[in-house]
Amino acid sequence: MAEKTADPVAGSSTLDPKLASFINTELKVNEVKAPNDYEVLTKVALEALKFFPPFYFKSIFGSVKSWLPPHRDLSEYTVLSPWRPARALNYLVDTTVPAFSHAPGPWASTLLPPFVRDLFWRPSNYFQQADPFDCVTTYSDEHWFFLNGIATNQAVAEMNSSLISEMFLRPVTVIHNETDSTVLDLIQCAIGKSFKTDPSLNDAQSMTEPAVKATVAILEALKDPARNRVVLLCHSQGTIIAANVLRALQRCFENIRRLAKEPDAKPKLTLDLLDELALGILYTDQLKSCDCPAVDRNLLEMLCKLEVYTFANCADKMNYITSVKDASGKAIGLPYIENFANEFDLVARLGVLSPLKGQENYVEIDGPVYEKKGLTAWGHLLNQHYLFGVDNYLEGKARNPYVLSDNSSQAISELPRLYEYASGKRPSAYY
């Protein structure tokens, strides 16, 4: 596939000539489909359970043999190590005691002791994972993010981000979707998966709190002219959040394009709180002074920065925002999306491996799928069941565990693009 000689940078004055004709046309965006209902969610879940042998517990936690020590460093199993009782107890409390997913109010903050506030209020947060050399400024023209899944407290999120950082030699910004207990996390998944498809904070079908924080962080990175790549890795519930972020980004682009055509149209727009927030971030004075083709170019260049890599993608809808054509006329979806899945991971079977994938109003996920199959394709934990296998392959210790799915038609390579970032390497621009 033809590529640009340099990465696209928002705000630049030039763009690949192959895309020049696209700039002067409408930025065609996918329409947000109507939210799914309870019947659809139930059908997707029941179809996911139809695999043999029906070892559902094994599909999440892997084989019993893998539970036994010794465990590799950064394995999620080590969070319950008896040699670190405080950490183990803290994890058990975090995943069993229900909590609010937002910060306590002013009265609770004033009257309650800190340990009570930390127990019953667990808002999402950000933290920075340095690269293995304790540097947070490596690859300053890139910004890497990680969005975690359910039942992930600070200790497990640090394990995940540490391994990502070690594998790719990059600092990682963790958008920590703090666990509110496993039960409430599952409820949030159901809400975010099928019912909160309209990114509105004022509407009953609104975005969850972690999705709001993720949207803000990613929009800020896309806007930054010093960043020419924004890489998002997400796992499990994090893929649902990422799908909602892409829908919010789509709405923001639609509003900006309308304002470019009609500068006085803002009072006519139906804007919720997130729309206002997103416009405040992306609709800069520079864009306000641009004509429509220049606005399209800037928005397109922002999308060219973004790459999304999912593990056990369980979203119902994760779609490209738009597409362009290369020199041969082949459509290229933006932003870049790549999916990894284990054949017997029950969570992945709710989304990217769903038997209902591709059927209208059920599961629609864009991007190539790289799948692990066979007797070792059990388990859902990010490090233990996904990244360890990839890391072993990249270090030459094992065969490649993830091969292009038979029904995946959106790939440009037999090997995942993510592999090309290993050990500090950097693939050429995708577009």
Short mmCIF file of C-alpha atoms in Angstrom, two decimals, residues 77-345:
data_model
loop_
_atom_site.label_atom_id
_atom_site.label_comp_id
_atom_site.label_asym_id
_atom_site.label_seq_id
_atom_site.Cartn_x
_atom_site.Cartn_y
_atom_site.Cartn_z
CA TYR A 77 -2.12 -14.10 38.99
CA THR A 78 0.61 -12.55 41.16
CA VAL A 79 -1.78 -9.90 42.46
CA LEU A 80 -3.02 -12.53 44.93
CA SER A 81 0.45 -13.60 46.03
CA PRO A 82 0.48 -14.53 49.76
CA TRP A 83 3.90 -12.89 50.03
CA ARG A 84 2.27 -9.50 49.46
CA PRO A 85 -0.81 -9.80 51.68
CA ALA A 86 -1.66 -6.10 51.73
CA ARG A 87 -1.79 -5.92 47.93
CA ALA A 88 -3.81 -9.15 47.73
CA LEU A 89 -6.31 -7.95 50.34
CA ASN A 90 -6.64 -4.58 48.64
CA TYR A 91 -7.42 -6.29 45.32
CA LEU A 92 -10.05 -8.52 46.88
CA VAL A 93 -11.71 -5.51 48.52
CA ASP A 94 -11.64 -3.46 45.33
CA THR A 95 -13.25 -6.21 43.27
CA THR A 96 -15.94 -7.21 45.79
CA VAL A 97 -17.03 -4.01 47.57
CA PRO A 98 -19.37 -1.91 45.37
CA ALA A 99 -18.33 1.72 44.89
CA PHE A 100 -19.37 4.85 43.03
CA SER A 101 -17.49 5.53 39.79
CA HIS A 102 -17.12 9.22 40.57
CA ALA A 103 -15.49 11.38 43.23
CA PRO A 104 -17.32 11.95 46.55
CA GLY A 105 -19.31 15.15 46.97
CA PRO A 106 -18.12 18.06 49.11
CA TRP A 107 -19.93 16.89 52.25
CA ALA A 108 -18.63 13.33 51.98
CA SER A 109 -15.13 14.65 51.34
CA THR A 110 -15.36 16.82 54.45
CA LEU A 111 -17.02 14.46 56.91
CA LEU A 112 -15.69 11.01 55.97
CA PRO A 113 -12.16 9.74 56.65
CA PRO A 114 -9.94 9.03 53.60
CA PHE A 115 -10.14 5.22 53.88
CA VAL A 116 -13.96 5.36 53.70
CA ARG A 117 -13.87 7.67 50.70
CA ASP A 118 -11.38 5.40 48.93
CA LEU A 119 -13.53 2.37 49.69
CA PHE A 120 -16.85 3.65 48.34
CA TRP A 121 -15.81 6.23 45.71
CA ARG A 122 -13.40 5.20 42.95
CA PRO A 123 -13.34 7.69 40.08
CA SER A 124 -11.38 6.97 36.94
CA ASN A 125 -7.99 8.63 36.75
CA TYR A 126 -4.84 9.00 34.71
CA PHE A 127 -1.33 7.92 35.59
CA GLN A 128 1.90 7.79 33.64
CA GLN A 129 3.90 4.60 33.15
CA ALA A 130 7.49 5.49 32.23
CA ASP A 131 9.42 3.41 29.72
CA PRO A 132 11.88 0.78 31.06
CA PHE A 133 14.55 3.48 31.28
CA ASP A 134 12.35 5.56 33.61
CA CYS A 135 11.81 8.17 30.93
CA VAL A 136 8.45 9.77 30.19
CA THR A 137 9.63 11.77 27.17
CA THR A 138 10.84 8.95 24.89
CA TYR A 139 9.29 9.27 21.42
CA SER A 140 8.02 12.74 22.18
CA ASP A 141 6.23 12.84 18.81
CA GLU A 142 4.04 9.90 19.88
CA HIS A 143 1.46 9.49 22.62
CA TRP A 144 0.57 6.00 23.80
CA PHE A 145 -2.57 5.30 25.85
CA PHE A 146 -3.86 2.19 27.60
CA LEU A 147 -7.52 1.58 28.55
CA ASN A 148 -7.99 -1.36 30.92
CA GLY A 149 -10.81 -3.86 31.40
CA ILE A 150 -13.00 -4.91 34.31
CA ALA A 151 -11.83 -5.90 37.81
CA THR A 152 -8.69 -3.82 37.35
CA ASN A 153 -7.45 -1.84 40.31
CA GLN A 154 -4.28 0.25 40.43
CA ALA A 155 -2.00 -2.75 41.01
CA VAL A 156 -3.25 -4.69 37.98
CA ALA A 157 -3.32 -1.58 35.76
CA GLU A 158 0.34 -1.02 36.65
CA MET A 159 1.16 -4.62 35.69
CA ASN A 160 -0.54 -4.19 32.31
CA SER A 161 1.04 -0.84 31.51
CA SER A 162 4.48 -1.98 32.70
CA LEU A 163 4.45 -4.90 30.25
CA ILE A 164 3.25 -2.70 27.39
CA SER A 165 6.02 -0.23 28.16
CA GLU A 166 8.66 -2.97 28.31
CA MET A 167 7.54 -4.59 25.05
CA PHE A 168 7.44 -1.39 23.01
CA LEU A 169 9.93 0.78 24.94
CA ARG A 170 7.45 3.65 25.16
CA PRO A 171 5.99 5.59 28.07
CA VAL A 172 2.27 4.93 28.42
CA THR A 173 -0.53 7.14 29.70
CA VAL A 174 -2.98 4.90 31.54
CA ILE A 175 -6.61 5.99 31.40
CA HIS A 176 -7.43 3.95 34.46
CA ASN A 177 -10.97 2.66 34.42
CA GLU A 178 -10.99 1.93 38.15
CA THR A 179 -12.96 -1.13 39.23
CA ASP A 180 -16.15 -0.43 41.15
CA SER A 181 -16.44 -4.15 42.02
CA THR A 182 -16.71 -6.95 39.49
CA VAL A 183 -20.52 -6.94 39.58
CA LEU A 184 -20.85 -3.21 38.94
CA ASP A 185 -18.14 -3.40 36.26
CA LEU A 186 -20.23 -5.99 34.42
CA ILE A 187 -23.28 -3.75 34.65
CA GLN A 188 -21.24 -0.84 33.26
CA CYS A 189 -20.16 -3.09 30.39
CA ALA A 190 -23.75 -3.91 29.53
CA ILE A 191 -24.70 -0.23 29.65
CA GLY A 192 -21.72 0.92 27.60
CA LYS A 193 -21.96 -2.00 25.15
CA SER A 194 -25.56 -1.79 24.05
CA PHE A 195 -27.32 1.20 25.54
CA LYS A 196 -24.94 4.13 25.77
CA THR A 197 -24.34 4.37 22.04
CA ASP A 198 -25.35 8.04 22.03
CA PRO A 199 -22.48 10.00 23.62
CA SER A 200 -24.62 12.41 25.59
CA LEU A 201 -24.11 13.35 29.21
CA ASN A 202 -27.55 14.92 29.47
CA ASP A 203 -29.47 11.99 28.02
CA ALA A 204 -30.39 8.78 29.80
CA GLN A 205 -28.27 6.99 27.22
CA SER A 206 -25.13 8.86 28.14
CA MET A 207 -21.47 7.97 28.13
CA THR A 208 -19.98 6.37 31.22
CA GLU A 209 -17.55 8.42 33.31
CA PRO A 210 -14.42 6.57 32.09
CA ALA A 211 -15.41 7.25 28.48
CA VAL A 212 -15.59 10.98 29.17
CA LYS A 213 -12.07 11.03 30.60
CA ALA A 214 -10.76 8.90 27.74
CA THR A 215 -12.35 11.19 25.16
CA VAL A 216 -10.78 14.29 26.69
CA ALA A 217 -7.31 12.72 26.86
CA ILE A 218 -7.35 11.44 23.29
CA LEU A 219 -8.75 14.67 21.82
CA GLU A 220 -6.00 16.66 23.52
CA ALA A 221 -3.36 14.35 22.04
CA LEU A 222 -4.87 14.50 18.55
CA LYS A 223 -4.94 18.28 18.69
CA ASP A 224 -1.29 18.55 19.73
CA PRO A 225 0.79 19.47 16.62
CA ALA A 226 3.88 17.95 18.25
CA ARG A 227 2.27 14.48 18.15
CA ASN A 228 2.13 12.66 14.85
CA ARG A 229 0.98 9.31 16.27
CA VAL A 230 -1.59 8.60 18.93
CA VAL A 231 -1.65 4.89 19.79
CA LEU A 232 -4.48 3.47 21.91
CA LEU A 233 -4.31 -0.06 23.33
CA CYS A 234 -7.49 -1.29 25.00
CA HIS A 235 -8.63 -4.51 26.63
CA SER A 236 -12.03 -5.97 27.48
CA GLN A 237 -14.26 -3.20 28.92
CA GLY A 238 -11.69 -0.74 27.64
CA THR A 239 -12.73 -1.64 24.09
CA ILE A 240 -16.31 -0.64 24.87
CA ILE A 241 -15.04 2.68 26.18
CA ALA A 242 -12.84 3.12 23.09
CA ALA A 243 -15.82 2.49 20.80
CA ASN A 244 -17.75 5.23 22.58
CA VAL A 245 -14.74 7.55 22.25
CA LEU A 246 -14.75 7.01 18.48
CA ARG A 247 -18.46 7.84 18.34
CA ALA A 248 -17.85 11.02 20.35
CA LEU A 249 -15.00 11.95 18.00
CA GLN A 250 -17.27 11.42 15.03
CA ARG A 251 -19.93 13.74 16.45
CA CYS A 252 -17.31 16.37 17.20
CA PHE A 253 -16.03 16.27 13.61
CA GLU A 254 -19.57 16.56 12.26
CA ASN A 255 -20.20 19.66 14.39
CA ILE A 256 -16.91 21.29 13.37
CA ARG A 257 -17.64 20.73 9.68
CA ARG A 258 -21.08 22.25 10.03
CA LEU A 259 -19.62 25.29 11.78
CA ALA A 260 -17.05 25.63 9.00
CA LYS A 261 -19.90 25.92 6.51
CA GLU A 262 -22.14 28.00 8.76
CA PRO A 263 -20.10 29.94 11.35
CA ASP A 264 -23.29 31.22 12.98
CA ALA A 265 -24.87 27.78 13.26
CA LYS A 266 -23.73 26.98 16.81
CA PRO A 267 -27.00 28.11 18.45
CA LYS A 268 -28.82 25.71 16.11
CA LEU A 269 -26.68 22.71 17.06
CA THR A 270 -27.99 20.17 19.55
CA LEU A 271 -25.01 20.01 21.89
CA ASP A 272 -24.72 17.98 25.06
CA LEU A 273 -22.05 18.49 27.70
CA LEU A 274 -19.54 16.25 25.93
CA ASP A 275 -20.15 17.98 22.58
CA GLU A 276 -19.42 21.34 24.21
CA LEU A 277 -16.30 19.92 25.84
CA ALA A 278 -15.05 18.35 22.61
CA LEU A 279 -15.66 21.51 20.59
CA GLY A 280 -13.77 23.50 23.21
CA ILE A 281 -10.78 21.21 22.74
CA LEU A 282 -10.68 20.76 18.96
CA TYR A 283 -12.39 23.82 17.51
CA THR A 284 -9.41 26.10 17.93
CA ASP A 285 -8.93 29.63 16.63
CA GLN A 286 -6.84 28.15 13.83
CA LEU A 287 -9.75 26.01 12.62
CA LYS A 288 -12.20 28.88 13.00
CA SER A 289 -10.16 30.89 10.50
CA CYS A 290 -9.98 28.07 7.93
CA ASP A 291 -12.21 27.53 4.94
CA CYS A 292 -14.02 24.21 4.50
CA PRO A 293 -11.28 22.39 2.53
CA ALA A 294 -8.68 23.43 5.12
CA VAL A 295 -10.91 22.24 7.95
CA ASP A 296 -11.35 18.89 6.19
CA ARG A 297 -7.60 18.60 5.79
CA ASN A 298 -6.95 19.30 9.46
CA LEU A 299 -9.60 16.85 10.62
CA LEU A 300 -8.31 14.19 8.24
CA GLU A 301 -4.76 14.66 9.47
CA MET A 302 -5.94 14.19 13.06
CA LEU A 303 -7.57 10.90 12.11
CA CYS A 304 -4.40 9.80 10.33
CA LYS A 305 -2.56 10.03 13.65
CA LEU A 306 -4.84 7.65 15.53
CA GLU A 307 -4.21 3.88 15.75
CA VAL A 308 -6.43 1.63 17.89
CA TYR A 309 -5.33 -1.86 18.97
CA THR A 310 -7.93 -3.96 20.78
CA PHE A 311 -7.60 -7.14 22.85
CA ALA A 312 -10.76 -9.19 23.45
CA ASN A 313 -12.89 -6.52 21.79
CA CYS A 314 -16.38 -6.93 23.26
CA ALA A 315 -18.00 -3.78 21.85
CA ASP A 316 -21.14 -4.07 19.75
CA LYS A 317 -20.13 -1.23 17.43
CA MET A 318 -16.59 -0.03 16.67
CA ASN A 319 -16.50 1.55 13.25
CA TYR A 320 -14.20 3.63 11.10
CA ILE A 321 -15.10 7.31 11.22
CA THR A 322 -14.39 7.82 7.53
CA SER A 323 -12.37 6.35 4.67
CA VAL A 324 -10.00 7.51 1.97
CA LYS A 325 -8.70 5.84 -1.17
CA ASP A 326 -5.12 4.95 -2.00
CA ALA A 327 -3.52 5.20 -5.42
CA SER A 328 -5.08 1.91 -6.50
CA GLY A 329 -8.55 3.02 -5.47
CA LYS A 330 -8.73 0.76 -2.43
CA ALA A 331 -10.64 2.22 0.51
CA ILE A 332 -8.63 2.77 3.70
CA GLY A 333 -10.59 3.07 6.93
CA LEU A 334 -9.71 5.79 9.43
CA PRO A 335 -8.62 5.60 12.15
CA TYR A 336 -6.53 2.43 11.90
CA ILE A 337 -8.09 -0.41 13.93
CA GLU A 338 -6.55 -3.83 14.66
CA ASN A 339 -8.06 -6.58 16.82
CA PHE A 340 -6.56 -9.50 18.79
CA ALA A 341 -8.70 -12.34 20.13
CA ASN A 342 -8.41 -15.81 21.67
CA GLU A 343 -10.72 -18.38 20.11
CA PHE A 344 -12.18 -19.51 23.44
CA ASP A 345 -12.24 -16.15 25.21
#
